[in-house]
Amino acid sequence: MAQPDNQSKRFFESLSGAGKSIAVLTSGGDAQGMNAAVRAVVRMGIYVGAKVYFIREGYQGMVDGGEDNIKEASWESVSSMLQMGGTVIGSARCKEFRSHEGRLKAAHNLVQRGITNLCVIGGDGSLTGANLFREEWSGLLEELVQQGLIDEDAVQKYSALHIVGMVGSIDNDFCGTDMTIGTDSALHRIIEVVDAIMTTAQSHQRTFVLEVMGRHCGYLALVSALACGADWVLIPEMPPEDGWEEKMCQKLSATRSRGSRLNIIIVAEGAIDRHGKAITGSVVKDLVVRCLGFDTRVTILGHVQRGGTPSAFDRILASRMGVEAVIALLETTANTPACVVSLCGNQAVRLPLMECVQMTQEVQKAMDEKKFEEAVKLRGRSFENNLKTYKLLAHRKLESELPHSNFNIAVLNVGAPAAGMNAAVRSAVRVGISEGHKMFAVNDGFEGFYKGQIKEIKWADVGGWTGQGGSLLGTKRTLPAKYVEKIAEQMRAHNINALLVIGGFEALECLLQLYEARSNYEEFCIPMCMLPATISNNVPGTDLSIGADTALNSIVETCDRIKQSASGTKRRVFIIETMGGYCGYLASVGGLAAGADAAYIYEEPFDIRDLQSNVEHLTEKMKGAIQRGLVLRNENSNENYTTDFIYQLYSEEGRGVFDCRKNVLGHMQQGGAPSPFDRNFGTKISAKAMLWLTKKMNETFRQGRVFANTEDTCCLLGMRRRALVFQPVVQLKDETDFVHRIPKEQWWLKLRPLMKILAKYKTSYDVSDSGQLEHVVRNIRPKESDTSGAM
């Protein structure tokens, strides 16, 4: 596609891997997405001219050595592994590497192959071991010289060992990163089980106790409880207060009395009470049966959580981290400390490995000393926000405990449905009620608003909404401009004091129109907030939208199946059309996650020469060991180069080498149950928006009424790099291409070169945005930012 330009040359000059050898290993427990990380390290390493080696079976393979254990990797050797769970290069816990003799053997095996750059994918134990190995390196080489196994030249040549870590752990128990590789996929497995269990539980009016992994970290339990609206959650970081048994039974009983036919309780395997006594699933079951007599079942998920294919999020995270790890290795000097590649908000950052390890150990120390509040804080902002949000939503206050505000807030959906909208509505309603407000639901967007389809919505009305796809309130694309007078009447009739609009690009247009209408109608002089919810992810002011992750997973799952359909047949290329309007997010990021060879989008114009070079590139690949090709096309990428045209071109030009098939994915991208990410993202940003609306109503309440007419009272809440930010919609106008309904600048365009590099294209890659080494304390506790967007 793109030819190397000046930026590319600068990249090759500053980051050449020529003459370097990089080894990649996976260690400790396996996690989905490890293969995507291995693939990215291998291909990026080869791309920059380095030799790349697999070390099989983790540190055991490094200690044992031999051709089978330390093997040079080729480009083709990592084909078709992106969608595989676990780790294809194997992982093992190695006692021998913990001994000095074991590490001496490992050093000898690496020096024999000239390997001085290690990329370690594992948990804190694996990374701590790697750092110790690095610190001992020069001493180990001296010993090898004394034993006559290597000469002095080798000591000079291989004097320093460079290490970069990536955290692969389903528990998300490593401090310094918002998400570890494998966590999102584990949440997918848990939520699939919970959704399935809910249907049988409802049929029989049962209580289900689910025990999930997390011996020392309650992240999976907490986030899955948030994602499915569980009645109770038990985690090691925040043991329940004494007397919790009675409170829990009261809560379960109250839920049933309001008409619910089921209860869900989630228990982390490491859950304890305030005295350090273990709380297991069977303990909870016996308690419920004894106190309430409810029909109760226990399900222990176990290793199911480690299995299955990696989610789109994990594939993208692992691919980004793998590429970043190679860049970090090429940039290290003898004085650079071992670092770990982390995710902060939506940005890859590098942190000193041992700072992260020490922080992780401090969490355990705080828990051992029963300093639970401190343990939660040390886990980081993301964990702390999840816990706060769960408490806000799960435990209904008594009428006497509620603040009395006299404020009425309306919530509505606008535009096309997006998975996660219902989770956002549920969150808004429950947080609003907890703040003492009256909540009103508007059916069918602004069309329903002007027709008066507005009714009060109560706490119990939104029970079970988190797992539902689509929009239960109903949603229309109707804009309010034509009907402002009727909408103002309805606002007056229901005394609406604030507005929460959940939707896509139309929602932004709606808020802009209501803002303009403020000069003529005082009814619109109230705080208004928009939450971006669209599968296209085409809203300015935010990196991510509710619903986009679910759509990406639909695309990636379908691409996996389509590619698999060609296994055992002759060489085949699939042309797949995705939705997104003029926004190429789904095609580009879906292409990165599915291992596509090309993705055609409107934002990056292409011509017949590009198409021709892509066909030639695929023809070359197909003549080798690679059997399948995948090409994605955004629906509006080009009015003349249609999906049919591209299909026919590839069919003709590839004749004799490969055949073609085409698929238009259509509305299946919009349907289905929301992913864990979308449930949590929707839940958390909605809760944050409601607290902001409450604050703004209180600030603008004068002489018995709310009056808000400034720019900063009509905002969009979006995720920008590392923070969730409220931005006045008026200020977003300059950032928006209204004709094509996309932002003028889009962060994910920087990911496109990654897809091309991993598909073996020579292309320019801007490394100016690569993470510089930071310090973990500043990263964990930023003053203003809220990095919880990444779950």
mmCIF file of C-alpha atoms in Angstrom, residues 290-544:
data_model
loop_
_atom_site.group_PDB
_atom_site.id
_atom_site.type_symbol
_atom_site.label_atom_id
_atom_site.label_comp_id
_atom_site.label_asym_id
_atom_site.label_seq_id
_atom_site.Cartn_x
_atom_site.Cartn_y
_atom_site.Cartn_z
ATOM 1 C CA ARG A 290 -30.370 -21.890 55.891
ATOM 2 C CA CYS A 291 -31.580 -18.301 56.262
ATOM 3 C CA LEU A 292 -33.961 -17.905 53.304
ATOM 4 C CA GLY A 293 -34.771 -21.407 52.106
ATOM 5 C CA PHE A 294 -34.125 -20.359 48.472
ATOM 6 C CA ASP A 295 -33.330 -23.069 45.913
ATOM 7 C CA THR A 296 -29.582 -22.349 45.492
ATOM 8 C CA ARG A 297 -26.895 -23.735 43.171
ATOM 9 C CA VAL A 298 -23.113 -23.225 43.043
ATOM 10 C CA THR A 299 -21.170 -23.028 39.772
ATOM 11 C CA ILE A 300 -17.361 -22.985 39.904
ATOM 12 C CA LEU A 301 -16.082 -21.695 36.591
ATOM 13 C CA GLY A 302 -12.471 -22.815 37.035
ATOM 14 C CA HIS A 303 -10.251 -23.104 33.966
ATOM 15 C CA VAL A 304 -13.066 -22.276 31.562
ATOM 16 C CA GLN A 305 -12.014 -18.668 32.218
ATOM 17 C CA ARG A 306 -8.546 -19.296 30.777
ATOM 18 C CA GLY A 307 -9.824 -21.004 27.645
ATOM 19 C CA GLY A 308 -11.399 -20.062 24.352
ATOM 20 C CA THR A 309 -10.404 -17.573 21.693
ATOM 21 C CA PRO A 310 -9.112 -14.139 22.690
ATOM 22 C CA SER A 311 -11.544 -11.221 22.474
ATOM 23 C CA ALA A 312 -11.026 -8.361 19.998
ATOM 24 C CA PHE A 313 -9.829 -6.154 22.874
ATOM 25 C CA ASP A 314 -7.137 -8.660 23.910
ATOM 26 C CA ARG A 315 -5.921 -9.155 20.345
ATOM 27 C CA ILE A 316 -5.571 -5.400 19.801
ATOM 28 C CA LEU A 317 -4.025 -4.844 23.247
ATOM 29 C CA ALA A 318 -1.527 -7.687 22.739
ATOM 30 C CA SER A 319 -0.652 -6.566 19.188
ATOM 31 C CA ARG A 320 -0.075 -2.967 20.317
ATOM 32 C CA MET A 321 1.974 -4.123 23.312
ATOM 33 C CA GLY A 322 4.042 -6.562 21.217
ATOM 34 C CA VAL A 323 5.015 -3.851 18.738
ATOM 35 C CA GLU A 324 5.711 -1.378 21.565
ATOM 36 C CA ALA A 325 7.890 -4.010 23.302
ATOM 37 C CA VAL A 326 10.113 -4.390 20.225
ATOM 38 C CA ILE A 327 10.454 -0.592 19.908
ATOM 39 C CA ALA A 328 11.341 -0.423 23.625
ATOM 40 C CA LEU A 329 14.005 -3.137 23.201
ATOM 41 C CA LEU A 330 15.555 -1.292 20.249
ATOM 42 C CA GLU A 331 15.640 1.954 22.237
ATOM 43 C CA THR A 332 17.175 0.531 25.422
ATOM 44 C CA THR A 333 20.699 1.345 26.503
ATOM 45 C CA ALA A 334 22.892 -0.376 29.091
ATOM 46 C CA ASN A 335 21.506 2.024 31.735
ATOM 47 C CA THR A 336 17.806 1.625 30.913
ATOM 48 C CA PRO A 337 15.984 -0.305 33.674
ATOM 49 C CA ALA A 338 13.885 -3.315 32.702
ATOM 50 C CA CYS A 339 10.474 -1.989 31.725
ATOM 51 C CA VAL A 340 6.966 -3.293 31.323
ATOM 52 C CA VAL A 341 4.629 -2.160 28.547
ATOM 53 C CA SER A 342 1.336 -1.050 30.117
ATOM 54 C CA LEU A 343 -2.038 0.352 29.146
ATOM 55 C CA CYS A 344 -3.149 3.621 30.719
ATOM 56 C CA GLY A 345 -6.603 4.692 29.554
ATOM 57 C CA ASN A 346 -6.230 4.235 25.823
ATOM 58 C CA GLN A 347 -2.483 4.789 25.638
ATOM 59 C CA ALA A 348 0.502 2.432 25.702
ATOM 60 C CA VAL A 349 3.069 3.496 28.302
ATOM 61 C CA ARG A 350 6.349 2.076 29.609
ATOM 62 C CA LEU A 351 6.937 1.721 33.333
ATOM 63 C CA PRO A 352 9.962 0.472 35.302
ATOM 64 C CA LEU A 353 9.292 -3.220 35.860
ATOM 65 C CA MET A 354 10.383 -3.372 39.485
ATOM 66 C CA GLU A 355 8.313 -0.320 40.487
ATOM 67 C CA CYS A 356 5.230 -2.171 39.234
ATOM 68 C CA VAL A 357 6.253 -5.407 40.963
ATOM 69 C CA GLN A 358 6.860 -3.574 44.262
ATOM 70 C CA MET A 359 3.477 -1.856 44.026
ATOM 71 C CA THR A 360 1.815 -5.223 43.335
ATOM 72 C CA GLN A 361 3.534 -6.703 46.397
ATOM 73 C CA GLU A 362 2.424 -3.704 48.492
ATOM 74 C CA VAL A 363 -1.216 -4.552 47.686
ATOM 75 C CA GLN A 364 -0.759 -8.033 49.144
ATOM 76 C CA LYS A 365 1.066 -6.587 52.164
ATOM 77 C CA ALA A 366 -1.794 -4.127 52.798
ATOM 78 C CA MET A 367 -4.311 -6.995 52.584
ATOM 79 C CA ASP A 368 -2.239 -9.150 54.970
ATOM 80 C CA GLU A 369 -2.177 -6.234 57.434
ATOM 81 C CA LYS A 370 -5.969 -5.791 57.000
ATOM 82 C CA LYS A 371 -5.499 -2.286 55.494
ATOM 83 C CA PHE A 372 -8.219 -2.933 52.948
ATOM 84 C CA GLU A 373 -8.953 0.682 51.945
ATOM 85 C CA GLU A 374 -5.261 1.113 51.153
ATOM 86 C CA ALA A 375 -5.221 -2.138 49.143
ATOM 87 C CA VAL A 376 -8.075 -0.881 46.971
ATOM 88 C CA LYS A 377 -6.264 2.429 46.356
ATOM 89 C CA LEU A 378 -3.017 0.639 45.485
ATOM 90 C CA ARG A 379 -4.866 -1.469 42.901
ATOM 91 C CA GLY A 380 -5.274 1.759 40.933
ATOM 92 C CA ARG A 381 -7.952 4.177 39.764
ATOM 93 C CA SER A 382 -9.684 1.680 37.506
ATOM 94 C CA PHE A 383 -10.267 -0.844 40.314
ATOM 95 C CA GLU A 384 -11.327 1.854 42.775
ATOM 96 C CA ASN A 385 -13.862 3.314 40.327
ATOM 97 C CA ASN A 386 -15.301 -0.136 39.591
ATOM 98 C CA LEU A 387 -15.864 -0.690 43.308
ATOM 99 C CA LYS A 388 -17.458 2.727 43.845
ATOM 100 C CA THR A 389 -19.761 2.262 40.856
ATOM 101 C CA TYR A 390 -20.788 -1.220 41.976
ATOM 102 C CA LYS A 391 -21.685 0.056 45.455
ATOM 103 C CA LEU A 392 -23.696 2.910 43.949
ATOM 104 C CA LEU A 393 -25.726 0.619 41.705
ATOM 105 C CA ALA A 394 -26.148 -2.600 43.636
ATOM 106 C CA HIS A 395 -27.292 -1.394 47.036
ATOM 107 C CA ARG A 396 -30.535 0.508 47.085
ATOM 108 C CA LYS A 397 -30.787 3.053 49.854
ATOM 109 C CA LEU A 398 -33.879 3.259 52.040
ATOM 110 C CA GLU A 399 -36.247 6.160 51.308
ATOM 111 C CA SER A 400 -35.209 7.758 54.605
ATOM 112 C CA GLU A 401 -31.507 7.642 53.585
ATOM 113 C CA LEU A 402 -31.989 9.334 50.197
ATOM 114 C CA PRO A 403 -31.166 13.032 49.799
ATOM 115 C CA HIS A 404 -34.285 14.940 48.724
ATOM 116 C CA SER A 405 -33.458 17.006 45.661
ATOM 117 C CA ASN A 406 -36.784 17.831 43.923
ATOM 118 C CA PHE A 407 -34.897 17.552 40.618
ATOM 119 C CA ASN A 408 -36.282 15.670 37.622
ATOM 120 C CA ILE A 409 -33.902 14.168 35.034
ATOM 121 C CA ALA A 410 -34.929 12.754 31.655
ATOM 122 C CA VAL A 411 -32.893 10.041 29.913
ATOM 123 C CA LEU A 412 -33.299 9.010 26.259
ATOM 124 C CA ASN A 413 -31.556 7.155 23.425
ATOM 125 C CA VAL A 414 -30.967 8.761 20.026
ATOM 126 C CA GLY A 415 -29.788 7.336 16.682
ATOM 127 C CA ALA A 416 -29.141 3.693 15.824
ATOM 128 C CA PRO A 417 -29.174 1.116 18.627
ATOM 129 C CA ALA A 418 -25.809 0.149 20.158
ATOM 130 C CA ALA A 419 -25.075 -2.688 22.587
ATOM 131 C CA GLY A 420 -24.465 -1.223 26.039
ATOM 132 C CA MET A 421 -27.116 1.522 25.786
ATOM 133 C CA ASN A 422 -29.338 -0.343 28.256
ATOM 134 C CA ALA A 423 -26.487 -0.710 30.764
ATOM 135 C CA ALA A 424 -25.972 3.069 30.546
ATOM 136 C CA VAL A 425 -29.698 3.749 31.105
ATOM 137 C CA ARG A 426 -29.816 1.373 34.098
ATOM 138 C CA SER A 427 -26.786 3.072 35.608
ATOM 139 C CA ALA A 428 -28.250 6.553 35.059
ATOM 140 C CA VAL A 429 -31.598 5.623 36.617
ATOM 141 C CA ARG A 430 -30.090 4.001 39.714
ATOM 142 C CA VAL A 431 -27.452 6.683 40.333
ATOM 143 C CA GLY A 432 -30.115 9.372 39.814
ATOM 144 C CA ILE A 433 -32.443 7.739 42.351
ATOM 145 C CA SER A 434 -29.523 7.322 44.807
ATOM 146 C CA GLU A 435 -28.879 11.064 44.473
ATOM 147 C CA GLY A 436 -32.526 11.729 45.383
ATOM 148 C CA HIS A 437 -33.770 12.714 41.891
ATOM 149 C CA LYS A 438 -36.885 11.608 40.034
ATOM 150 C CA MET A 439 -35.888 9.824 36.821
ATOM 151 C CA PHE A 440 -37.968 9.995 33.634
ATOM 152 C CA ALA A 441 -37.541 7.661 30.663
ATOM 153 C CA VAL A 442 -38.309 8.985 27.175
ATOM 154 C CA ASN A 443 -39.292 6.358 24.610
ATOM 155 C CA ASP A 444 -38.243 6.590 20.935
ATOM 156 C CA GLY A 445 -35.783 9.468 21.281
ATOM 157 C CA PHE A 446 -36.847 13.051 20.500
ATOM 158 C CA GLU A 447 -39.780 11.772 18.445
ATOM 159 C CA GLY A 448 -41.199 10.239 21.616
ATOM 160 C CA PHE A 449 -40.237 13.393 23.541
ATOM 161 C CA TYR A 450 -42.408 15.761 21.498
ATOM 162 C CA LYS A 451 -45.252 13.206 21.459
ATOM 163 C CA GLY A 452 -45.158 13.023 25.263
ATOM 164 C CA GLN A 453 -43.936 9.418 25.592
ATOM 165 C CA ILE A 454 -42.373 10.237 28.953
ATOM 166 C CA LYS A 455 -42.888 8.337 32.173
ATOM 167 C CA GLU A 456 -41.203 8.040 35.531
ATOM 168 C CA ILE A 457 -38.819 5.075 35.769
ATOM 169 C CA LYS A 458 -38.060 3.358 39.092
ATOM 170 C CA TRP A 459 -35.133 1.355 40.501
ATOM 171 C CA ALA A 460 -36.703 -2.057 39.855
ATOM 172 C CA ASP A 461 -37.786 -1.129 36.292
ATOM 173 C CA VAL A 462 -34.180 -1.398 35.063
ATOM 174 C CA GLY A 463 -33.330 -4.729 36.745
ATOM 175 C CA GLY A 464 -31.626 -7.134 34.335
ATOM 176 C CA TRP A 465 -30.992 -4.436 31.712
ATOM 177 C CA THR A 466 -27.180 -4.677 31.573
ATOM 178 C CA GLY A 467 -27.075 -7.848 29.496
ATOM 179 C CA GLN A 468 -29.750 -6.793 26.984
ATOM 180 C CA GLY A 469 -28.673 -5.727 23.500
ATOM 181 C CA GLY A 470 -30.306 -2.975 21.426
ATOM 182 C CA SER A 471 -32.284 -0.190 23.072
ATOM 183 C CA LEU A 472 -35.128 -1.083 25.456
ATOM 184 C CA LEU A 473 -36.251 2.562 25.605
ATOM 185 C CA GLY A 474 -36.523 2.639 21.829
ATOM 186 C CA THR A 475 -34.443 4.959 19.694
ATOM 187 C CA LYS A 476 -35.042 7.092 16.595
ATOM 188 C CA ARG A 477 -32.837 9.297 14.419
ATOM 189 C CA THR A 478 -35.303 12.224 14.618
ATOM 190 C CA LEU A 479 -33.594 15.554 15.376
ATOM 191 C CA PRO A 480 -35.328 18.052 17.691
ATOM 192 C CA ALA A 481 -34.971 21.257 15.591
ATOM 193 C CA LYS A 482 -38.456 20.968 13.961
ATOM 194 C CA TYR A 483 -40.157 20.158 17.235
ATOM 195 C CA VAL A 484 -38.435 22.426 19.782
ATOM 196 C CA GLU A 485 -41.676 24.114 20.780
ATOM 197 C CA LYS A 486 -43.448 20.810 21.510
ATOM 198 C CA ILE A 487 -40.367 19.439 23.297
ATOM 199 C CA ALA A 488 -40.180 22.641 25.422
ATOM 200 C CA GLU A 489 -43.876 22.103 26.328
ATOM 201 C CA GLN A 490 -43.138 18.548 27.491
ATOM 202 C CA MET A 491 -40.102 19.753 29.470
ATOM 203 C CA ARG A 492 -42.332 22.315 31.167
ATOM 204 C CA ALA A 493 -45.112 19.798 31.815
ATOM 205 C CA HIS A 494 -42.759 17.294 33.465
ATOM 206 C CA ASN A 495 -40.542 19.974 35.040
ATOM 207 C CA ILE A 496 -37.355 18.446 33.556
ATOM 208 C CA ASN A 497 -34.239 19.947 35.203
ATOM 209 C CA ALA A 498 -31.532 18.015 33.355
ATOM 210 C CA LEU A 499 -31.144 15.838 30.255
ATOM 211 C CA LEU A 500 -29.010 12.764 29.581
ATOM 212 C CA VAL A 501 -28.819 11.799 25.894
ATOM 213 C CA ILE A 502 -27.229 8.463 24.979
ATOM 214 C CA GLY A 503 -26.483 7.996 21.291
ATOM 215 C CA GLY A 504 -24.218 8.436 18.291
ATOM 216 C CA PHE A 505 -23.558 11.288 15.890
ATOM 217 C CA GLU A 506 -27.271 12.262 15.881
ATOM 218 C CA ALA A 507 -27.102 12.753 19.661
ATOM 219 C CA LEU A 508 -24.329 15.314 19.148
ATOM 220 C CA GLU A 509 -26.430 17.134 16.525
ATOM 221 C CA CYS A 510 -29.406 17.037 18.905
ATOM 222 C CA LEU A 511 -27.438 18.643 21.738
ATOM 223 C CA LEU A 512 -26.101 21.335 19.403
ATOM 224 C CA GLN A 513 -29.678 22.124 18.291
ATOM 225 C CA LEU A 514 -30.946 22.261 21.878
ATOM 226 C CA TYR A 515 -28.030 24.499 22.824
ATOM 227 C CA GLU A 516 -28.974 26.888 19.968
ATOM 228 C CA ALA A 517 -32.617 26.788 21.143
ATOM 229 C CA ARG A 518 -31.642 28.090 24.594
ATOM 230 C CA SER A 519 -31.837 31.693 23.321
ATOM 231 C CA ASN A 520 -35.567 31.252 22.546
ATOM 232 C CA TYR A 521 -36.663 28.681 25.098
ATOM 233 C CA GLU A 522 -35.649 28.858 28.752
ATOM 234 C CA GLU A 523 -36.735 25.216 29.135
ATOM 235 C CA PHE A 524 -33.442 24.217 27.491
ATOM 236 C CA CYS A 525 -31.384 26.297 29.940
ATOM 237 C CA ILE A 526 -30.648 23.176 31.976
ATOM 238 C CA PRO A 527 -27.551 20.948 32.297
ATOM 239 C CA MET A 528 -27.366 18.515 29.353
ATOM 240 C CA CYS A 529 -24.942 15.663 28.847
ATOM 241 C CA MET A 530 -24.333 13.271 25.987
ATOM 242 C CA LEU A 531 -22.804 9.789 26.216
ATOM 243 C CA PRO A 532 -21.348 8.496 22.917
ATOM 244 C CA ALA A 533 -23.043 5.220 21.942
ATOM 245 C CA THR A 534 -22.564 3.997 18.386
ATOM 246 C CA ILE A 535 -20.967 0.950 16.788
ATOM 247 C CA SER A 536 -19.290 3.239 14.220
ATOM 248 C CA ASN A 537 -17.218 5.065 16.886
ATOM 249 C CA ASN A 538 -17.527 8.230 14.781
ATOM 250 C CA VAL A 539 -18.308 10.785 17.514
ATOM 251 C CA PRO A 540 -15.813 13.641 18.025
ATOM 252 C CA GLY A 541 -14.486 14.233 21.534
ATOM 253 C CA THR A 542 -14.052 10.576 22.445
ATOM 254 C CA ASP A 543 -11.646 7.753 21.567
ATOM 255 C CA LEU A 544 -14.252 5.073 22.283
#
